[in-house]
Structures are given as structure tokens and as C-alpha cells.
CSV table of C-alpha atoms (C1' of nucleotides) in Angstrom, one decimal:
chain,number,residue,atom,x,y,z
A,314,UNK,CA,0.0,0.0,0.0
A,315,UNK,CA,1.6,3.2,1.1
A,316,UNK,CA,0.6,6.6,-0.1
A,317,UNK,CA,0.3,7.5,-3.6
A,318,UNK,CA,3.1,9.7,-4.8
A,319,UNK,CA,2.4,13.4,-4.9
A,320,UNK,CA,3.0,13.3,-8.6
A,321,UNK,CA,3.7,10.9,-11.4
A,322,UNK,CA,7.4,10.1,-11.2
A,323,UNK,CA,7.8,9.2,-14.8
A,324,UNK,CA,8.7,11.9,-17.3
A,325,UNK,CA,9.3,14.5,-14.8
A,326,UNK,CA,12.4,16.6,-14.9
A,327,UNK,CA,14.7,16.7,-11.9
A,328,UNK,CA,17.8,18.6,-11.0
A,329,UNK,CA,18.7,22.3,-11.5
A,330,UNK,CA,16.1,24.6,-13.0
A,331,UNK,CA,16.6,26.3,-16.3
A,332,UNK,CA,15.9,30.0,-16.7
A,333,UNK,CA,13.0,29.0,-19.0
A,334,UNK,CA,11.4,26.9,-16.3
A,335,UNK,CA,11.9,29.7,-13.8
A,336,UNK,CA,10.2,32.1,-16.1
A,337,UNK,CA,7.2,29.8,-16.6
A,338,UNK,CA,6.8,29.4,-12.9
A,339,UNK,CA,7.1,33.1,-12.3
A,340,UNK,CA,4.6,33.9,-15.0
A,341,UNK,CA,2.1,31.4,-13.7
A,342,UNK,CA,2.4,32.5,-10.1
A,343,UNK,CA,2.1,36.2,-11.1
A,344,UNK,CA,-1.0,35.4,-13.1
A,345,UNK,CA,-2.7,32.8,-10.8
A,346,UNK,CA,-1.0,33.1,-7.5
A,347,UNK,CA,0.7,30.3,-5.7
A,348,UNK,CA,-1.4,27.5,-4.3
A,349,UNK,CA,-2.5,24.0,-5.4
A,350,UNK,CA,1.0,23.0,-6.3
A,351,UNK,CA,-0.2,19.7,-7.4
A,352,UNK,CA,-1.9,21.0,-10.5
A,353,UNK,CA,0.4,24.0,-11.0
A,354,UNK,CA,3.1,22.2,-13.1
A,355,UNK,CA,0.6,20.9,-15.6
A,356,UNK,CA,-1.1,24.3,-15.9
A,357,UNK,CA,2.1,26.1,-16.1
A,358,UNK,CA,3.5,23.8,-18.7
A,359,UNK,CA,6.3,22.5,-16.5
A,360,UNK,CA,7.6,18.9,-16.4
A,361,UNK,CA,8.2,19.2,-12.7
A,362,UNK,CA,6.7,17.8,-9.6
A,363,UNK,CA,4.5,20.1,-7.7
A,364,UNK,CA,6.7,19.9,-4.7
A,365,UNK,CA,9.7,20.9,-6.8
A,366,UNK,CA,7.8,23.9,-8.1
A,367,UNK,CA,6.8,25.0,-4.6
A,368,UNK,CA,10.4,24.6,-3.4
A,369,UNK,CA,11.8,26.5,-6.3
A,370,UNK,CA,9.4,29.3,-5.7
A,371,UNK,CA,9.8,29.4,-2.0
A,372,UNK,CA,13.5,29.2,-1.9
A,373,UNK,CA,14.6,31.0,-5.0
A,374,UNK,CA,12.0,32.8,-7.1
A,375,UNK,CA,9.9,34.6,-4.5
A,376,UNK,CA,10.3,38.3,-5.0
A,377,UNK,CA,10.9,39.1,-1.4
A,378,UNK,CA,13.9,36.9,-1.0
A,379,UNK,CA,17.0,38.7,0.3
A,380,UNK,CA,20.1,37.1,-1.2
A,381,UNK,CA,23.7,37.5,-0.3
A,382,UNK,CA,25.8,37.4,2.7
A,383,UNK,CA,24.3,37.1,6.2
A,384,UNK,CA,24.9,40.1,8.3
A,385,UNK,CA,26.4,39.8,11.8
A,386,UNK,CA,23.1,40.7,13.3
A,387,UNK,CA,21.3,38.1,11.2
A,388,UNK,CA,23.9,35.5,12.3
A,389,UNK,CA,23.6,36.4,15.9
A,390,UNK,CA,19.8,36.3,15.6
A,391,UNK,CA,20.0,32.9,14.1
A,392,UNK,CA,22.1,31.6,16.9
A,393,UNK,CA,19.8,33.0,19.6
A,394,UNK,CA,16.7,31.7,17.9
A,395,UNK,CA,18.3,28.3,17.3
A,396,UNK,CA,19.1,28.3,21.0
A,397,UNK,CA,15.4,28.7,21.7
A,398,UNK,CA,13.8,26.9,18.9
A,399,UNK,CA,16.3,24.3,17.9
A,400,UNK,CA,16.2,23.1,14.2
A,401,UNK,CA,12.9,24.9,13.5
A,402,UNK,CA,14.3,26.5,10.4
A,403,UNK,CA,11.0,27.7,9.1
A,404,UNK,CA,10.2,29.3,12.5
A,405,UNK,CA,13.7,31.0,12.5
A,406,UNK,CA,13.2,32.0,8.9
A,407,UNK,CA,9.9,33.6,9.9
A,408,UNK,CA,11.8,36.0,12.1
A,409,UNK,CA,14.4,36.9,9.4
A,410,UNK,CA,12.6,38.8,6.7
A,411,UNK,CA,13.8,37.8,3.2
A,412,UNK,CA,15.6,34.6,4.4
A,413,UNK,CA,14.3,31.2,3.6
A,414,UNK,CA,14.4,28.2,5.9
A,415,UNK,CA,16.6,26.4,3.4
A,416,UNK,CA,19.1,29.2,3.3
A,417,UNK,CA,19.2,29.5,7.1
A,418,UNK,CA,19.6,25.8,7.4
A,419,UNK,CA,22.5,25.7,4.9
A,420,UNK,CA,24.1,28.7,6.6
A,421,UNK,CA,23.9,27.0,9.9
A,422,UNK,CA,25.3,23.8,8.7
A,423,UNK,CA,28.1,25.3,6.7
A,424,UNK,CA,29.2,28.3,8.8
A,425,UNK,CA,27.6,28.7,12.2
A,426,UNK,CA,27.8,25.1,13.3
A,427,UNK,CA,31.4,24.9,12.4
A,428,UNK,CA,32.2,28.1,14.1
A,429,UNK,CA,30.5,27.0,17.3
A,430,UNK,CA,32.3,23.7,17.3
A,431,UNK,CA,35.6,25.6,16.8
A,432,UNK,CA,34.7,27.6,19.9
A,433,UNK,CA,34.0,24.5,21.9
A,434,UNK,CA,30.3,25.1,22.0
A,435,UNK,CA,28.0,22.2,21.2
A,436,UNK,CA,25.8,23.5,18.3
A,437,UNK,CA,22.9,21.4,19.4
A,438,UNK,CA,22.7,22.3,23.1
A,439,UNK,CA,24.6,25.6,22.9
A,440,UNK,CA,26.4,24.5,26.0
A,441,UNK,CA,30.1,24.4,26.1
A,442,UNK,CA,31.1,21.0,24.9
A,443,UNK,CA,31.4,18.9,28.0
A,444,UNK,CA,33.6,16.4,26.3
A,445,UNK,CA,36.2,19.2,25.8
A,446,UNK,CA,35.5,20.7,29.1
A,447,UNK,CA,35.9,17.4,30.8
A,448,UNK,CA,39.2,16.8,29.2
A,449,UNK,CA,40.5,20.3,29.6
A,450,UNK,CA,39.5,20.3,33.2
A,451,UNK,CA,41.2,17.0,33.5
A,452,UNK,CA,44.3,18.4,32.0
A,453,UNK,CA,44.2,21.4,34.3
A,454,UNK,CA,43.7,19.5,37.4
A,455,UNK,CA,45.6,16.4,36.9
A,456,UNK,CA,49.1,17.5,36.2
A,457,UNK,CA,50.3,15.2,38.9
A,458,UNK,CA,48.8,12.3,37.1
A,459,UNK,CA,50.5,10.3,34.5
A,460,UNK,CA,48.2,11.3,31.6
A,461,UNK,CA,49.8,9.0,29.1
A,462,UNK,CA,47.9,6.0,30.6
A,463,UNK,CA,44.6,7.6,29.6
A,464,UNK,CA,45.6,8.8,26.1
A,465,UNK,CA,44.4,5.7,24.4
A,466,UNK,CA,40.9,6.5,25.6
A,467,UNK,CA,40.9,9.9,24.0
A,468,UNK,CA,40.5,10.9,20.4
A,469,UNK,CA,43.6,12.8,19.5
A,470,UNK,CA,41.8,15.6,17.7
A,471,UNK,CA,39.6,16.0,20.7
A,472,UNK,CA,42.5,16.0,22.9
A,473,UNK,CA,44.1,18.8,20.9
A,474,UNK,CA,40.9,20.9,21.0
A,475,UNK,CA,40.6,20.3,24.7
A,476,UNK,CA,44.2,21.3,25.3
A,477,UNK,CA,43.7,24.6,23.4
A,478,UNK,CA,40.4,25.2,25.2
A,479,UNK,CA,42.0,24.4,28.5
A,480,UNK,CA,43.5,27.8,29.1
A,481,UNK,CA,40.6,29.6,27.5
A,482,UNK,CA,38.2,27.9,29.8
A,483,UNK,CA,40.2,29.0,32.8
A,484,UNK,CA,40.1,32.6,31.5
A,485,UNK,CA,36.4,32.4,30.9
A,486,UNK,CA,35.6,30.8,34.3
A,487,UNK,CA,37.7,33.4,36.1
A,488,UNK,CA,36.4,36.4,34.1
A,489,UNK,CA,32.8,35.4,34.6
A,490,UNK,CA,33.1,34.2,38.2
A,491,UNK,CA,31.9,30.8,37.2
A,492,UNK,CA,32.1,28.1,39.8
A,493,UNK,CA,32.8,24.9,38.0
A,494,UNK,CA,32.8,22.1,40.3
A,495,UNK,CA,34.5,19.1,38.8
A,496,UNK,CA,34.8,15.6,39.9
A,497,UNK,CA,36.8,13.8,37.4
A,498,UNK,CA,36.1,10.3,38.2
A,499,UNK,CA,33.2,8.5,39.7
A,500,UNK,CA,34.2,5.0,40.4
A,501,UNK,CA,31.5,4.4,42.9
A,502,UNK,CA,29.5,2.2,40.6
A,503,UNK,CA,32.5,0.4,39.3
A,504,UNK,CA,32.9,-3.0,40.9
A,505,UNK,CA,36.1,-3.8,39.1
A,506,UNK,CA,38.5,-1.0,39.7
A,507,UNK,CA,40.4,-1.9,36.6
A,508,UNK,CA,37.5,-0.7,34.5
A,509,UNK,CA,37.7,2.6,32.8
A,510,UNK,CA,36.6,5.3,35.2
A,511,UNK,CA,33.5,7.4,34.3
A,512,UNK,CA,34.0,11.1,33.8
A,513,UNK,CA,31.4,13.1,35.4
A,514,UNK,CA,31.2,16.8,35.8
A,515,UNK,CA,28.9,18.6,38.2
A,516,UNK,CA,28.5,22.1,37.0
A,517,UNK,CA,27.3,25.1,38.8
A,518,UNK,CA,27.6,28.3,36.8
A,519,UNK,CA,27.2,31.6,38.5
A,520,UNK,CA,27.9,35.2,37.6
A,521,UNK,CA,28.0,38.3,39.7
A,522,UNK,CA,29.0,40.6,37.0
A,523,UNK,CA,26.0,42.1,35.3
A,524,UNK,CA,28.1,43.4,32.4
A,525,UNK,CA,28.9,39.9,31.5
A,526,UNK,CA,25.4,39.4,30.2
A,527,UNK,CA,25.0,42.5,28.2
A,528,UNK,CA,24.5,42.4,24.5
A,529,UNK,CA,26.9,41.6,21.7
A,530,UNK,CA,29.3,44.1,20.2
A,531,UNK,CA,28.3,46.1,23.2
A,532,UNK,CA,24.8,46.5,21.9
A,533,UNK,CA,21.7,44.9,23.4
A,534,UNK,CA,19.8,42.6,21.2
A,535,UNK,CA,16.4,43.7,20.0
A,536,UNK,CA,14.6,41.0,21.9
A,537,UNK,CA,11.9,41.4,24.6
A,538,UNK,CA,9.7,38.9,26.2
A,539,UNK,CA,6.0,39.8,26.0
A,540,UNK,CA,5.3,39.5,29.7
A,541,UNK,CA,6.6,38.3,32.9
A,542,UNK,CA,4.7,35.1,32.8
A,543,UNK,CA,6.4,34.1,29.6
A,544,UNK,CA,7.8,30.6,29.8
A,545,UNK,CA,10.5,30.1,27.2
A,546,UNK,CA,10.6,26.9,25.4
A,547,UNK,CA,14.2,26.4,26.3
A,548,UNK,CA,16.6,28.0,28.7
A,549,UNK,CA,20.2,27.2,28.3
A,550,UNK,CA,23.0,26.8,30.6
A,551,UNK,CA,23.0,29.8,32.8
A,552,UNK,CA,21.4,28.5,35.9
A,553,UNK,CA,21.5,31.3,38.4
A,554,UNK,CA,22.1,34.9,38.0
A,555,UNK,CA,23.1,37.0,41.0
A,556,UNK,CA,23.3,40.4,39.4
A,557,UNK,CA,19.9,41.2,40.6
A,558,UNK,CA,18.0,40.7,43.7
A,559,UNK,CA,16.4,37.5,42.5
A,560,UNK,CA,17.3,34.5,40.5
A,561,UNK,CA,16.3,35.1,36.9
A,562,UNK,CA,16.3,31.5,35.7
A,563,UNK,CA,15.7,28.5,37.7
A,564,UNK,CA,18.4,25.8,37.8
A,565,UNK,CA,17.3,22.9,35.8
A,566,UNK,CA,16.4,20.6,38.7
A,567,UNK,CA,18.8,21.1,41.5
A,568,UNK,CA,21.2,23.7,42.5
A,569,UNK,CA,24.1,21.8,41.1
A,570,UNK,CA,23.5,19.9,37.9
A,571,UNK,CA,25.4,16.8,37.2
A,572,UNK,CA,26.0,15.8,33.6
A,573,UNK,CA,27.3,12.4,32.7
A,574,UNK,CA,29.9,12.2,30.1
A,575,UNK,CA,28.6,11.9,26.6
A,576,UNK,CA,25.8,14.4,27.1
A,577,UNK,CA,23.4,11.8,28.2
A,578,UNK,CA,21.8,14.2,30.7
A,579,UNK,CA,22.2,17.3,28.7
A,580,UNK,CA,19.0,19.3,28.2
A,581,UNK,CA,18.2,19.7,24.6
A,582,UNK,CA,16.5,22.6,22.8
A,583,UNK,CA,13.5,20.5,22.1
A,584,UNK,CA,13.0,19.0,25.5
A,585,UNK,CA,14.0,21.2,28.3
A,586,UNK,CA,12.0,24.0,29.7
A,587,UNK,CA,12.0,26.0,32.9
A,588,UNK,CA,10.2,28.8,34.6
A,589,UNK,CA,11.1,32.4,34.1
A,590,UNK,CA,10.7,34.5,37.3
A,591,UNK,CA,11.6,37.8,36.2
A,592,UNK,CA,10.6,40.9,34.5
A,593,UNK,CA,11.0,40.2,30.8
A,594,UNK,CA,14.6,39.4,31.0
A,595,UNK,CA,16.1,36.3,29.7
A,596,UNK,CA,19.6,35.5,30.6
A,597,UNK,CA,21.9,33.2,28.8
A,598,UNK,CA,25.5,32.8,28.2
A,599,UNK,CA,27.9,32.1,25.5
A,600,UNK,CA,31.5,31.4,25.2
A,601,UNK,CA,32.4,33.4,22.2
A,602,UNK,CA,36.0,33.4,21.2
A,603,UNK,CA,36.0,34.9,17.8
A,604,UNK,CA,34.0,37.0,15.4
A,605,UNK,CA,31.4,39.3,16.5
A,606,UNK,CA,29.3,37.1,18.7
A,607,UNK,CA,28.8,37.9,22.3
A,608,UNK,CA,30.4,36.6,25.4
A,609,UNK,CA,27.4,36.8,27.6
A,610,UNK,CA,24.1,37.7,26.3
A,611,UNK,CA,21.2,39.4,27.9
A,612,UNK,CA,18.6,39.5,25.2
A,613,UNK,CA,14.9,40.2,25.1
A,614,UNK,CA,12.6,38.7,22.6
A,615,UNK,CA,10.7,41.4,20.9
A,616,UNK,CA,7.4,41.3,19.0
A,617,UNK,CA,9.4,40.7,15.9
A,618,UNK,CA,11.1,37.8,17.4
A,619,UNK,CA,8.3,36.5,19.5
A,620,UNK,CA,8.9,32.9,20.1
A,621,UNK,CA,5.9,32.2,22.3
A,622,UNK,CA,3.9,31.0,19.4
A,623,UNK,CA,6.2,28.1,19.1
A,624,UNK,CA,6.0,27.0,22.7
B,405,DA,C1',48.6,21.8,-15.2
B,406,DA,C1',46.1,18.0,-13.6
B,407,DA,C1',44.1,15.4,-10.0
B,408,DA,C1',42.2,15.2,-5.6
B,409,DT,C1',39.8,17.1,-2.0
B,410,DC,C1',36.9,20.4,0.1
B,411,DC,C1',33.0,23.3,0.5
B,412,DG,C1',28.6,25.7,-0.3
B,413,DC,C1',24.2,25.4,-1.8
B,414,DA,C1',20.2,24.0,-4.6
B,415,DA,C1',17.3,20.4,-4.8
B,416,DC,C1',15.4,16.0,-3.5
B,417,DC,C1',13.4,12.7,-0.2
B,418,DG,C1',10.5,11.1,3.2
B,419,DC,C1',7.9,12.0,7.1
B,420,DC,C1',4.3,14.6,9.6
B,421,DG,C1',0.3,17.4,10.6
B,422,DC,C1',-4.0,18.8,9.3
B,423,DG,C1',-8.0,19.3,6.6
B,424,DT,C1',-11.3,16.8,3.9
B,425,DT,C1',-14.1,13.0,2.5
C,1111,DT,C1',-13.2,7.1,12.7
C,1112,DA,C1',-10.2,5.9,9.3
C,1113,DA,C1',-8.2,6.8,4.9
C,1114,DC,C1',-6.6,10.0,1.8
C,1115,DG,C1',-4.2,14.0,-0.1
C,1116,DC,C1',-1.8,18.1,0.2
C,1117,DG,C1',1.4,21.4,2.0
C,1118,DG,C1',5.1,22.0,4.9
C,1119,DC,C1',9.3,20.8,7.2
C,1120,DG,C1',13.9,19.0,8.3
C,1121,DG,C1',17.5,15.9,6.9
C,1122,DT,C1',20.3,14.5,3.3
C,1123,DT,C1',22.4,14.3,-1.2
C,1124,DG,C1',25.0,15.5,-5.0
C,1125,DC,C1',26.6,18.8,-8.3
C,1126,DG,C1',29.8,22.3,-9.4
C,1127,DG,C1',33.1,25.7,-8.2
C,1128,DA,C1',37.1,26.7,-5.2
C,1129,DT,C1',41.1,25.3,-3.1
C,1130,DT,C1',44.9,22.3,-2.2
C,1131,DT,C1',48.3,18.8,-3.4
DNA sequence: AAAATCCGCAACCGCCGCGTT
DNA sequence: TAACGCGGCGGTTGCGGATTT
């Protein structure tokens, strides 16, 4: 059984569109509007699947599409929206006038994702990559250990990244007054002490420096939450904020979060949520090491970037 | 200069949600 | 209520240009 295909597969053209095909599609849409993509190819004289026509129009031919390089503000907006919405490219695109979901998805995968990885930030969770943090913490705190015995356990590339991150992390933690409690090995569940120890890392991030959270490039982002009862879909990795009289964002579940190695306990953009106490302020953090992205971000989601509808 | 590799992006594929029958 | 059909979405692919060897 299965569903019938959206169009007859035989005799339909695939691959790149020709200028003639584009013109036919443009002419048809200008004349008849877009809609009923199933019958459009036939009426427009195109040997294409309706889906293909819709995609071509939506991603390339639409007159309101803005093409060209993403601005730094657009890039920052994508990162912040992705932090909240996850891979909801269409939702993100809806907040970036002139940009398509496909374009944003491609830009994320080819540029932003790699940049975040280079900075030691997990592009899925937007947390510092704990695999690197764990190793770098390990390197920092275990100079007395004979590390060579553990090297076979660690990917060499990962080790290199962790090593480079190691000093950066120290700077970051100091600059932002972050308390990072680290317990390197938990062998309590290991009956056979010859087994490989499990890395765990209880993390407790704090900041007492309000400036740490302000804006990127020294400018506040144009975000604002609609009201104080707003519950964000996701809050990421700043658990407590001491710059004001009250905690802005609840810790995920307890005062000190414990993450197992391998992100098994890591909140994900699509799954975690928490309560917002405060007055329209959403605090999050970033470890930005290059480009024009922020170190610590205090952004407010405005009407333009209202994400409540996606919750 | 040619071959190999990398990279970006347009387009495709398959699944899902929702409205209709 | 279930089946169907369509539009929409996100993940993936593969082509072509750029870069490296």
C-alpha cells in the first residue's frame, strides 16, 4: 500500500532549474498566485513535480527573498533563535525577513555550526562541549597524574581541542566568576576497579557581573519577552544569576547539575523547559571566542522575534 | 597543469500534521 | 473514525566551483 506519490514520477524533470522553467513558474504565479502546487506544473507547462515547483518558488524565485551574505546581526539572531527553537528552520526564517528556511539551514550547517564547534560550543545544546570541558578540566587539574595512561581513551583531535580550550576555559571561568565544580572520576558504581573510570562533571555556573550578560558588540539585542509570565521553550546553561535581587532563571532541577559524560543528561533545545521568574529578562551565556558574537548575552525577545507561538 | 579534495548550496526525499471525505 | 491527499518541514544528497596537493 503506502501513499500515492504526490505526482507521477515518470517523465518529470529533476535537477537544476533552467531560466525558461523559472520564467514559466514566475509567469504562472504572477497570473494565478501560488497554491495548489499539485496542478500547477501541468497548468504552467512544467515537467516538474508540484513539490519541486513549490520549493523553487519558496527558496529562490519569491520576489521578497534577500540574497547575499548574512549580516552579523542576522547571524547572531539565528544563533539566539536556534538556542530557543532548535532546528525549527521555518520558524527561524519567519523571524528573518527575506531569508528562507533552506538558506538559514544551509548557513547554519556550513558556517555557524562549524564556528560554534571551533569555539568549543555544542551546536545542538549551545552548551560548552562537555567532552572538551571534561578533558580540559582534567588536563588542568591532573598535572600530577600520568596522563599517558589515559591517552588511548581519548581521540587525538579531541585532545588537541581540549588542550587549546583548557587555558581559554580558565580565563572564561575566572572572568565570569563561574564556579565549575569538577569531579573527574566516579568509580562508585565500578565494581572492578580496573574498569575505565567514568568522567562526570557537576557544573554550577554563576555570575555576579551584570556586564557579562549585556549584548553583543556592546549592543543589546532587540529582543523582549512579551510579559513576565512568559515561559521560554528552552533555557540554556545559565542556571543562576546573581546580578539582581532574585534568580532570573531556575536551575534545571537542583542547585548543582550533574552531567554524565557523553551528554546523556544534557538538556536539549526541544526537550528542556524551565520557569522564568523575572521581569522580561532572559539570561543566557555564550563562550564566544571569535567573530562578532557575544560573550554573555542578555537578550529580550521582541514582537518581531516573539517565540511564544512556538511553545 | 592536472588530479584530488573540500566546500557551499540548490534540490530532493521522506515523514508529519492537518483538513477533507 | 479511518483513509486519503496536500502542503510544509527538516534531513540529506549530489553537483559544481574553489582550493589544495
